[in-house]
Tab-separated table of C-alpha atoms in Angstrom:
chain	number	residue	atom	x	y	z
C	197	UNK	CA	0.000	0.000	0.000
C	198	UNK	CA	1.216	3.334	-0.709
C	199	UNK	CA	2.327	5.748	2.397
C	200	UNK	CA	-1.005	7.686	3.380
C	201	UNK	CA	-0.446	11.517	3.922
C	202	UNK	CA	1.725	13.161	6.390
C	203	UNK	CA	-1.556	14.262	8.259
C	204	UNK	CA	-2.861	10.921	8.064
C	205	UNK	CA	-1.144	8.001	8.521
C	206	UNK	CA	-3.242	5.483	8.062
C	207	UNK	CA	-5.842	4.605	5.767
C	208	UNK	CA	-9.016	3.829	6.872
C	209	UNK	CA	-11.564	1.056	5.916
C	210	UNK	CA	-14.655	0.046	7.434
C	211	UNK	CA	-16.378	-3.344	6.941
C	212	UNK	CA	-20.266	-3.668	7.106
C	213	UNK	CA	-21.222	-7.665	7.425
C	214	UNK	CA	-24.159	-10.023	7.755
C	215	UNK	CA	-24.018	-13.622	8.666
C	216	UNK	CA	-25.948	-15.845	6.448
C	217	UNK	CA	-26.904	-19.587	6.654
C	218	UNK	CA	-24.662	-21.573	8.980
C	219	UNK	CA	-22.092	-19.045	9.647
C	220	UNK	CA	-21.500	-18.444	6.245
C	221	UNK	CA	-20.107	-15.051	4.702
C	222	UNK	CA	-22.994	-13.161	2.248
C	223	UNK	CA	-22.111	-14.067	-1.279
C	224	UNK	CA	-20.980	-11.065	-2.230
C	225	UNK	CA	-18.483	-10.982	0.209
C	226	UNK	CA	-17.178	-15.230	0.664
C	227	UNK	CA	-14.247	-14.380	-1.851
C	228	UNK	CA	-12.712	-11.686	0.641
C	229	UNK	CA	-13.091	-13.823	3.800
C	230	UNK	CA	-11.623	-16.813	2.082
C	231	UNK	CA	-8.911	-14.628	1.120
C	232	UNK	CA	-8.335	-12.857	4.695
C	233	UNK	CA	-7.859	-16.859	5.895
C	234	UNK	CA	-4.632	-17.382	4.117
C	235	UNK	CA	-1.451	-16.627	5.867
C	236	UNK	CA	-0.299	-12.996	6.153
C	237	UNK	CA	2.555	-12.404	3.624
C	238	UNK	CA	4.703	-11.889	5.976
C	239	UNK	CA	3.661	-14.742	8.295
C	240	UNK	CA	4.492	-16.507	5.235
C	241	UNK	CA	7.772	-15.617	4.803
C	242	UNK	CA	7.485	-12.785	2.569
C	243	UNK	CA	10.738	-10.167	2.502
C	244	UNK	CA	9.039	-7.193	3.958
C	245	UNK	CA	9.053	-7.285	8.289
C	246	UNK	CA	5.303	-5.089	8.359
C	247	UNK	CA	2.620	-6.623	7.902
C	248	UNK	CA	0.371	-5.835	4.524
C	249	UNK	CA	-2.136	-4.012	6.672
C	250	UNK	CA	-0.024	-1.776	8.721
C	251	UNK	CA	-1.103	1.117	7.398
C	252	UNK	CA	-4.888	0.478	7.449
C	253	UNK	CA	-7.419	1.596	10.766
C	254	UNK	CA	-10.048	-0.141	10.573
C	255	UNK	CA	-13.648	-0.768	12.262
C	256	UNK	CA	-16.385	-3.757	11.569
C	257	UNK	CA	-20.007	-3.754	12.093
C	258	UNK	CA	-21.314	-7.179	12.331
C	259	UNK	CA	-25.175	-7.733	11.719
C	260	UNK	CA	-26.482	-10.601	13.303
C	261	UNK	CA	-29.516	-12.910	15.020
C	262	UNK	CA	-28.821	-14.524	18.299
C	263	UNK	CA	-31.726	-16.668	17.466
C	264	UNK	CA	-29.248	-18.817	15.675
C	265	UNK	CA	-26.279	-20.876	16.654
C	266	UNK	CA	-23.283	-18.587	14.804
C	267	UNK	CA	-24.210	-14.808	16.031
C	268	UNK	CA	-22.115	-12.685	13.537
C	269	UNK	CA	-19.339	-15.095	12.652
C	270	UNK	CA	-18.656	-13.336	9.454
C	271	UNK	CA	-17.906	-10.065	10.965
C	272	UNK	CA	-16.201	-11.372	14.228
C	273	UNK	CA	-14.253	-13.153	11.379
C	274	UNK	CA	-12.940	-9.960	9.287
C	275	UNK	CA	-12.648	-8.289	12.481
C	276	UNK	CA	-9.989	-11.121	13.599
C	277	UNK	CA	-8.524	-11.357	10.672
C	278	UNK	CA	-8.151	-7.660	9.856
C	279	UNK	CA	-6.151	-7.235	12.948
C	280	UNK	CA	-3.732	-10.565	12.603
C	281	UNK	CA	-2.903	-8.692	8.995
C	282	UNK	CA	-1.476	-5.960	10.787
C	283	UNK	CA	-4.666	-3.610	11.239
C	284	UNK	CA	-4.873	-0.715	13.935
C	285	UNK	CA	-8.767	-1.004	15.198
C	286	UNK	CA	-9.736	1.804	15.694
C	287	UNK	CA	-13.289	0.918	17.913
C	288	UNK	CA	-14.291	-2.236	19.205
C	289	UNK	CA	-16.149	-4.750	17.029
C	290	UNK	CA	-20.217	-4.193	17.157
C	291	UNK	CA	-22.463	-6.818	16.677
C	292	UNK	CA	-25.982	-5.725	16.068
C	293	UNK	CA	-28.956	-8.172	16.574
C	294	UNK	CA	-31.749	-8.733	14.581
C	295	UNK	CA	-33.653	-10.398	17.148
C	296	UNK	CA	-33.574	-7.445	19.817
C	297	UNK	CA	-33.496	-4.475	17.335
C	298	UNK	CA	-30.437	-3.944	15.166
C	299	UNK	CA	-31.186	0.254	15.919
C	300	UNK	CA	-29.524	-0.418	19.733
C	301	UNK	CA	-26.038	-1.251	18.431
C	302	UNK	CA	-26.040	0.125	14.789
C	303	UNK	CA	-27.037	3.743	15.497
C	304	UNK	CA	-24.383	4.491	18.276
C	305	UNK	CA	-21.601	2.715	15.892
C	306	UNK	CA	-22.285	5.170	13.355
C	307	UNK	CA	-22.439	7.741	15.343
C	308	UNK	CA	-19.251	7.388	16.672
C	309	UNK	CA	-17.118	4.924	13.765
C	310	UNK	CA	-15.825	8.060	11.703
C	311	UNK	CA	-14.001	9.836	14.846
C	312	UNK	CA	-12.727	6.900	16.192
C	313	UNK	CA	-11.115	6.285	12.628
C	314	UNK	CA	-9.387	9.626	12.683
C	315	UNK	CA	-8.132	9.627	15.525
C	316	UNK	CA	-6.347	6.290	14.841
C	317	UNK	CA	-5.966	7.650	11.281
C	318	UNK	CA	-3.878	10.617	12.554
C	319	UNK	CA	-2.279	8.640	15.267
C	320	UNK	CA	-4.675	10.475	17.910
C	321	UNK	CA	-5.629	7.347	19.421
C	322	UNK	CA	-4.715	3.624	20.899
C	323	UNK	CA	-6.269	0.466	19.187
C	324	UNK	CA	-9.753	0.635	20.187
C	325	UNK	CA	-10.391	-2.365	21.967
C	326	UNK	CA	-9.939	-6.629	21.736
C	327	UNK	CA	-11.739	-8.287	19.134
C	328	UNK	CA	-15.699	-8.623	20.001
C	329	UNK	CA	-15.253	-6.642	23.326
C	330	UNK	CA	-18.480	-6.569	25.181
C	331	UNK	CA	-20.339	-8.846	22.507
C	332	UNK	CA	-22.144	-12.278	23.198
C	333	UNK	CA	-21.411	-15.473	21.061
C	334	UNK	CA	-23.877	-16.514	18.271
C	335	UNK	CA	-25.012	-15.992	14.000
C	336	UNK	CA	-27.728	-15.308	10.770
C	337	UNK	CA	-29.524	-12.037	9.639
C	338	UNK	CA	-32.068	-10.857	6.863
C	339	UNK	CA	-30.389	-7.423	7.528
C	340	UNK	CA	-29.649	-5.505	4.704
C	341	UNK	CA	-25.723	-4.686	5.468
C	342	UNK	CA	-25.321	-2.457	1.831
C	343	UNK	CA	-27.872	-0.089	3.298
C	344	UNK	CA	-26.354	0.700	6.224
C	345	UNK	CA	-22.748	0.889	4.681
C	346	UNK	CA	-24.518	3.472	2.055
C	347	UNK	CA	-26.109	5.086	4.433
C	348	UNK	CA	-22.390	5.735	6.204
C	349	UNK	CA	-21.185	6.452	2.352
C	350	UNK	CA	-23.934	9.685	2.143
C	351	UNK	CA	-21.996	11.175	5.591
C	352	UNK	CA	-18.145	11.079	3.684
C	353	UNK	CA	-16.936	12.828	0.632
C	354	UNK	CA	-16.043	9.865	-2.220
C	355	UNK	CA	-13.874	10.506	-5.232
C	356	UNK	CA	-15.128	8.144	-8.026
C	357	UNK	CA	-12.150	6.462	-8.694
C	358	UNK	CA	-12.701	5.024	-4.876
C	359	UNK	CA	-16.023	3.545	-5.905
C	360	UNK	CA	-14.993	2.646	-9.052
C	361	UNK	CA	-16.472	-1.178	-9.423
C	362	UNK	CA	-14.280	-3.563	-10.564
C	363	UNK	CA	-14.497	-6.939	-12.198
C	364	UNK	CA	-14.030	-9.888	-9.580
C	365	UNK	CA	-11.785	-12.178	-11.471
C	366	UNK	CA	-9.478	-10.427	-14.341
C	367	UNK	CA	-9.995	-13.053	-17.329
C	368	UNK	CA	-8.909	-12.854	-20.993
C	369	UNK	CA	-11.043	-15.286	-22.862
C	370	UNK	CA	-8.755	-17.616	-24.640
C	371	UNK	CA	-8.305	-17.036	-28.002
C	372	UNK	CA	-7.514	-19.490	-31.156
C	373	UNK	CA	-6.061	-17.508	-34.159
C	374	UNK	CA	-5.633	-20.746	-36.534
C	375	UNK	CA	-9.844	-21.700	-35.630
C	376	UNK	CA	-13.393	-20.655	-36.368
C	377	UNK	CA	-14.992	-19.419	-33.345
C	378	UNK	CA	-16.666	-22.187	-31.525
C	379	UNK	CA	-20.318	-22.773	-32.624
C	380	UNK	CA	-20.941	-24.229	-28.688
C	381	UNK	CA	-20.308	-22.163	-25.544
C	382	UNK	CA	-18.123	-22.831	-22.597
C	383	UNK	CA	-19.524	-24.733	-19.894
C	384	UNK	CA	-18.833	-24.351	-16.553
C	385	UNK	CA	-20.556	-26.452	-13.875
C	386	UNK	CA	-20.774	-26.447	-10.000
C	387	UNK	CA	-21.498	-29.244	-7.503
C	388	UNK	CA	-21.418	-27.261	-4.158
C	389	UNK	CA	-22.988	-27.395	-0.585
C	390	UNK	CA	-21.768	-24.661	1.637
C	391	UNK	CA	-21.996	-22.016	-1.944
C	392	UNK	CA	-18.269	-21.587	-2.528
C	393	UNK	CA	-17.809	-23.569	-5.330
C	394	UNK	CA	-21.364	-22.209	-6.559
C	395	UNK	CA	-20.031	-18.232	-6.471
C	396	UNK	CA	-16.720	-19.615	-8.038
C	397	UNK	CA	-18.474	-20.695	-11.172
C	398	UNK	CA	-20.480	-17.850	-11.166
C	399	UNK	CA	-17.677	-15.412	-10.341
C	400	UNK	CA	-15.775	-16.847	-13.322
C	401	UNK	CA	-18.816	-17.176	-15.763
C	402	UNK	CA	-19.878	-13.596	-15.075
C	403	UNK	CA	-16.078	-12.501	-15.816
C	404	UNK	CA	-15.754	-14.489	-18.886
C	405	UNK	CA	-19.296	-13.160	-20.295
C	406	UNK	CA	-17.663	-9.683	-19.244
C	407	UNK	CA	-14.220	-9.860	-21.079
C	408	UNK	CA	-15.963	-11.430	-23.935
C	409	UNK	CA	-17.629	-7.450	-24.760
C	410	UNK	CA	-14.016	-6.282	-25.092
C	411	UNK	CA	-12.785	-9.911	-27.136
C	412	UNK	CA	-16.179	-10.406	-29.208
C	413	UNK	CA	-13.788	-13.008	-31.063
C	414	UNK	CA	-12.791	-15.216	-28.080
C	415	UNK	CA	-12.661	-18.916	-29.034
C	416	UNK	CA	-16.044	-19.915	-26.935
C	417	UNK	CA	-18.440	-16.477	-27.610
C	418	UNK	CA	-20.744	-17.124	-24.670
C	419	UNK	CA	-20.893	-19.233	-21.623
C	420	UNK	CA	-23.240	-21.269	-20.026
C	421	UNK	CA	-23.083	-21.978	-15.730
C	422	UNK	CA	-25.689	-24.111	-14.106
C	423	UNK	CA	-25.315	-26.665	-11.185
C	424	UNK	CA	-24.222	-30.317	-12.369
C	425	UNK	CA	-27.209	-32.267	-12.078
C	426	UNK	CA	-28.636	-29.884	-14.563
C	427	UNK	CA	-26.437	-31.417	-17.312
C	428	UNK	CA	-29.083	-33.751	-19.066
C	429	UNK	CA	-31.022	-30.536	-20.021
C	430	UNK	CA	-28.395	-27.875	-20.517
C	431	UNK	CA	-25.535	-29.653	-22.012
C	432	UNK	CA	-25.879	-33.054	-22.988
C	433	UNK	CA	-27.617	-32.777	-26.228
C	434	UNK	CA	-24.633	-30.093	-26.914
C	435	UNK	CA	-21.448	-32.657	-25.474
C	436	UNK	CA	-22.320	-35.626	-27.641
C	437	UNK	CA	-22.644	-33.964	-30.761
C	438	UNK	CA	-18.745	-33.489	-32.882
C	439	UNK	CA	-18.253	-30.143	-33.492
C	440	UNK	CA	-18.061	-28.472	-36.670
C	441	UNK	CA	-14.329	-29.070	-37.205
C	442	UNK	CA	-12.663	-32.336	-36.379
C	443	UNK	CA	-9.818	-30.890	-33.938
C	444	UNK	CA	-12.468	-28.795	-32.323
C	445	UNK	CA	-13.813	-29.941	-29.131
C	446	UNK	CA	-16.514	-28.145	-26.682
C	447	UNK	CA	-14.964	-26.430	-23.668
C	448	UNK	CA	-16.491	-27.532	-20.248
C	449	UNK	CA	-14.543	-26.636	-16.736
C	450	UNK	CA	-16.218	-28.452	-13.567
C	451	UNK	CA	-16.390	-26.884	-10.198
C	452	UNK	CA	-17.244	-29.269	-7.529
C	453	UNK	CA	-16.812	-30.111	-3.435
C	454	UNK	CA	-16.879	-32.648	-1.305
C	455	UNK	CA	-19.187	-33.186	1.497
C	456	UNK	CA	-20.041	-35.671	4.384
C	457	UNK	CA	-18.679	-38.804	3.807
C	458	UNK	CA	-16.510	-38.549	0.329
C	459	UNK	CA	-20.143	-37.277	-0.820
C	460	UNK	CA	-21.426	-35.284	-3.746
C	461	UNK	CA	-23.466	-32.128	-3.069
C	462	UNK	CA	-27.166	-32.112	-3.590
C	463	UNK	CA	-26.837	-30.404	-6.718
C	464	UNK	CA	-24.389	-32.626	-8.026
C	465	UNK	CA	-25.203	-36.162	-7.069
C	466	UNK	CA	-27.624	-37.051	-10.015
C	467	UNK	CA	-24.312	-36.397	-12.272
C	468	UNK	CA	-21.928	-38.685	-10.358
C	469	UNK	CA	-24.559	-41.445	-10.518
C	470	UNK	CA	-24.978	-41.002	-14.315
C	471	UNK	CA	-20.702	-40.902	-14.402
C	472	UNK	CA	-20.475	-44.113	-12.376
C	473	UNK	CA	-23.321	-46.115	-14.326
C	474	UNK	CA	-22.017	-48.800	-16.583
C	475	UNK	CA	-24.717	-47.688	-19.041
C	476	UNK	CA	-22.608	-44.254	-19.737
C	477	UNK	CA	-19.831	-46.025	-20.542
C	478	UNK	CA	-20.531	-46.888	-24.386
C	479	UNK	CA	-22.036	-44.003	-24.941
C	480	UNK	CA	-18.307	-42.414	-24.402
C	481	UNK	CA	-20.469	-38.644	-23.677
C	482	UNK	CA	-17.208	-36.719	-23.400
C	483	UNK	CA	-15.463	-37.481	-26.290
C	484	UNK	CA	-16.246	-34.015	-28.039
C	485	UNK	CA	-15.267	-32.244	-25.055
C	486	UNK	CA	-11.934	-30.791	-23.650
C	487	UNK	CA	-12.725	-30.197	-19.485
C	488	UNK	CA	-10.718	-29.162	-16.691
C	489	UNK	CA	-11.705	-29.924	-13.197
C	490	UNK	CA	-11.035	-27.806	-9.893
C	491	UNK	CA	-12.283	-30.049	-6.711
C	492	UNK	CA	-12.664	-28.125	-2.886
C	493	UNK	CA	-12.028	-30.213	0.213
C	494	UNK	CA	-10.713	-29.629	3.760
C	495	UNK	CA	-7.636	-31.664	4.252
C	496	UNK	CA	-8.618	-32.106	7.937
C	497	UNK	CA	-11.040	-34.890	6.992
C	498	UNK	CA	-10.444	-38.117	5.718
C	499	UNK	CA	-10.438	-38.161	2.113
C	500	UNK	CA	-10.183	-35.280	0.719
C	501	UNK	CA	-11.513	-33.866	-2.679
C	502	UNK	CA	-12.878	-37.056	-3.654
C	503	UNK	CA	-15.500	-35.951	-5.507
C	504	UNK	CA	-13.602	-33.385	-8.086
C	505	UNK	CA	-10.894	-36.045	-8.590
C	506	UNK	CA	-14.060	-38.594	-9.149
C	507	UNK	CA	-15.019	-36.000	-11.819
C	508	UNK	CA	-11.916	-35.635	-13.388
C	509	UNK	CA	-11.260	-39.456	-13.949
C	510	UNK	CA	-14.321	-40.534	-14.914
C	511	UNK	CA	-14.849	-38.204	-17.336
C	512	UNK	CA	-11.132	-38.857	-19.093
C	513	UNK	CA	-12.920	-42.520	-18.911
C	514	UNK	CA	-15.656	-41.448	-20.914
C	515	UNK	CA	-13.711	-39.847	-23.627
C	516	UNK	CA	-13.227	-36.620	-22.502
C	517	UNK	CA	-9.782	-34.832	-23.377
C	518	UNK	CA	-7.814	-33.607	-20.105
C	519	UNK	CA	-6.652	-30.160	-20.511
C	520	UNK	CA	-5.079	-29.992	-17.490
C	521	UNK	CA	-4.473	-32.079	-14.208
C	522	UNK	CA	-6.960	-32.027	-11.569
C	523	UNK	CA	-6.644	-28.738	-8.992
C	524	UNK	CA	-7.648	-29.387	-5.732
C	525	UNK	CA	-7.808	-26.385	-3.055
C	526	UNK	CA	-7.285	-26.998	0.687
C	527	UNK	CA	-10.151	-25.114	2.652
C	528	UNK	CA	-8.071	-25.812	5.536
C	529	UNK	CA	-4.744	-23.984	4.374
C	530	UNK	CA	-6.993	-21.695	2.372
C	531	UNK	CA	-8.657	-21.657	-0.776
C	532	UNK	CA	-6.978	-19.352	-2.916
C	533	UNK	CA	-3.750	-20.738	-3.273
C	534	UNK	CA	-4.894	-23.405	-5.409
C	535	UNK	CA	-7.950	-21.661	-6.851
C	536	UNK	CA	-6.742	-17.802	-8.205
C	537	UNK	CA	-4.203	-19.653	-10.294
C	538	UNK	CA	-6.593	-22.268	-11.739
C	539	UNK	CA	-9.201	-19.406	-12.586
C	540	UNK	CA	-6.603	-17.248	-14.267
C	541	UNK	CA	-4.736	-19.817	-16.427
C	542	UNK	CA	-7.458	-22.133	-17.068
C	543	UNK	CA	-8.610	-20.985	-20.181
C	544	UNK	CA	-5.286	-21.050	-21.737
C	545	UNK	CA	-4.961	-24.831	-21.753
């Protein structure tokens, strides 16, 4: 990060989070807690003896109901994690309740967030507090966390380059000078249970479909996401039938975790029993296709991504081509070591 001013020197962030489900992040914001998971840099050996978020004061609002088991996990979560990085907090975490009134916490917070952060900003002030001082353990809200972060956004003055929106995942759809444009679109396909292998596919759909208004020429000129077990009626027809050029072959990337006991998710376990039938077998369904699998597990449990390497196997089995080997990230060690560089480079191979 660059140096902030010589009045201020810090930079200041504040984080606005719901809980959702069982103690899961909102989807919109999954990819930045899986990231704040990983080792620090400089926990991981990195040159530099700061840490990356030296420079940063920060404060986190969590939104929550104590009605269920996890109250605010997802903020308690950034507010942990922003601090290991290296983070000056500048006020205590607040977690607001839906099930008492949201008003009691959230109104003094705001009241009070924006001179707390300039005073640590400016060096005024010590780090405001331990992580979750004051709060009570437990999760899940229907609050709407964007309103209340731009309500707080109406109070500051914002350049537009700080609210600039920007892509999620930088991708530059592959492109094939010596072919025709593929007649077929690229698949991608998601088994997932807990929804982060669902907002990967998504995530990297949506950024293909986006790069593809700036590279109208791209190799696969749209793209098709859906969960796995909706194969028979999205793709199937598509798979089995040669493309228009012998070389050619139909692009499809699978997405898919592990759950329970080696199991499939929900959405995926129709398509692993259609996979491991000895009925699919002559119909060889992949042969037209070129695929690339990236499997999510947690290494604490006994076998570990054995659905996505399932995938990947039995679909070589059935014809398919391999572009590349089987990716498999470690929600233990943290996701994105395995899964930025399979998202960026996979459409390459």
């Amino acid at each position: 990060s660059p140096t902030p001013s010589q009045i201020q020197n810090k930079h200041a962030v504040i984080a606005i989070c719901s809980t959702t489900g069982n103690g899961d992040a909102p989807e919109n914001a999954s990819r930045f807690l899986r990231f704040l998971k990983k080792p620090p840099p400089a926990a991981a050996g990195a040159s530099s003896s700061s840490p990356p978020l030296h420079r940063v004061a920060f404060a986190v609002l969590g939104l929550g109901d104590t009605n269920y088991d996890q109250f605010c996990a997802s903020g308690k979560a950034i507010d942990r994690k922003l601090a290991e990085w290296g983070g000056t907090r500048a006020v205590p975490l607040a977690c607001a309740d839906e099930a008492t009134g949201l008003e009691a916490t959230v109104e003094p917070w705001l009241e009070g967030v924006l001179g707390g952060l300039a005073a640590a900003c400016t060096g005024e002030n010590k780090e405001g507090g331990g992580e979750g001082e004051g709060e009570e353990e437990k999760e899940g809200t229907k609050a709407d966390a964007s309103s209340l972060a731009k309500d707080l956004e109406e109070t500051l003055v914002v350049s537009p380059e700080s609210t600039a929106a920007k892509a999620p995942i930088e991708i530059e759809p592959s492109r094939q000078p010596t072919q025709s444009q593929s007649p077929t679109p690229l698949f991608v396909l998601y088994g997932s249970a807990t929804g982060n292998a669902e907002h990967m596919a998504k995530d990297l759909a949506a950024s293909y479909q986006t790069a593809l208004q700036s590279s109208p020429t791209a190799y696969f000129p749209s793209v098709t996401c859906c969960p796995l077990n909706d194969y028979k009626k999205k793709c199937l027809d598509v798979w089995s039938a040669p493309p228009a050029s012998p070389a050619a072959k139909h692009g499809v990337l699978f997405l898919c975790s592990t759950t329970g006991n080696a199991d499939a998710p929900e959405n995926a376990d129709r398509f692993v029993r259609w996979l491991k039938r000895k009925s699919t077998e002559p119909t060889r369904p992949f042969r037209h296709c070129a695929y690339a699998v990236l499997g999510l597990g947690d290494s604490n449990y006994d076998v570990f991504c054995a659905v996505g390497k399932l995938i990947d196997r039995k679909v070589g089995e059935l014809g398919g081509t391999r572009a590349r080997s089987v990716a498999c990230a470690d929600e233990a060690t943290g996701l994105e070591e395995v899964v930025e560089p399979w998202v960026t480079g996979v459409l390459d191979d």
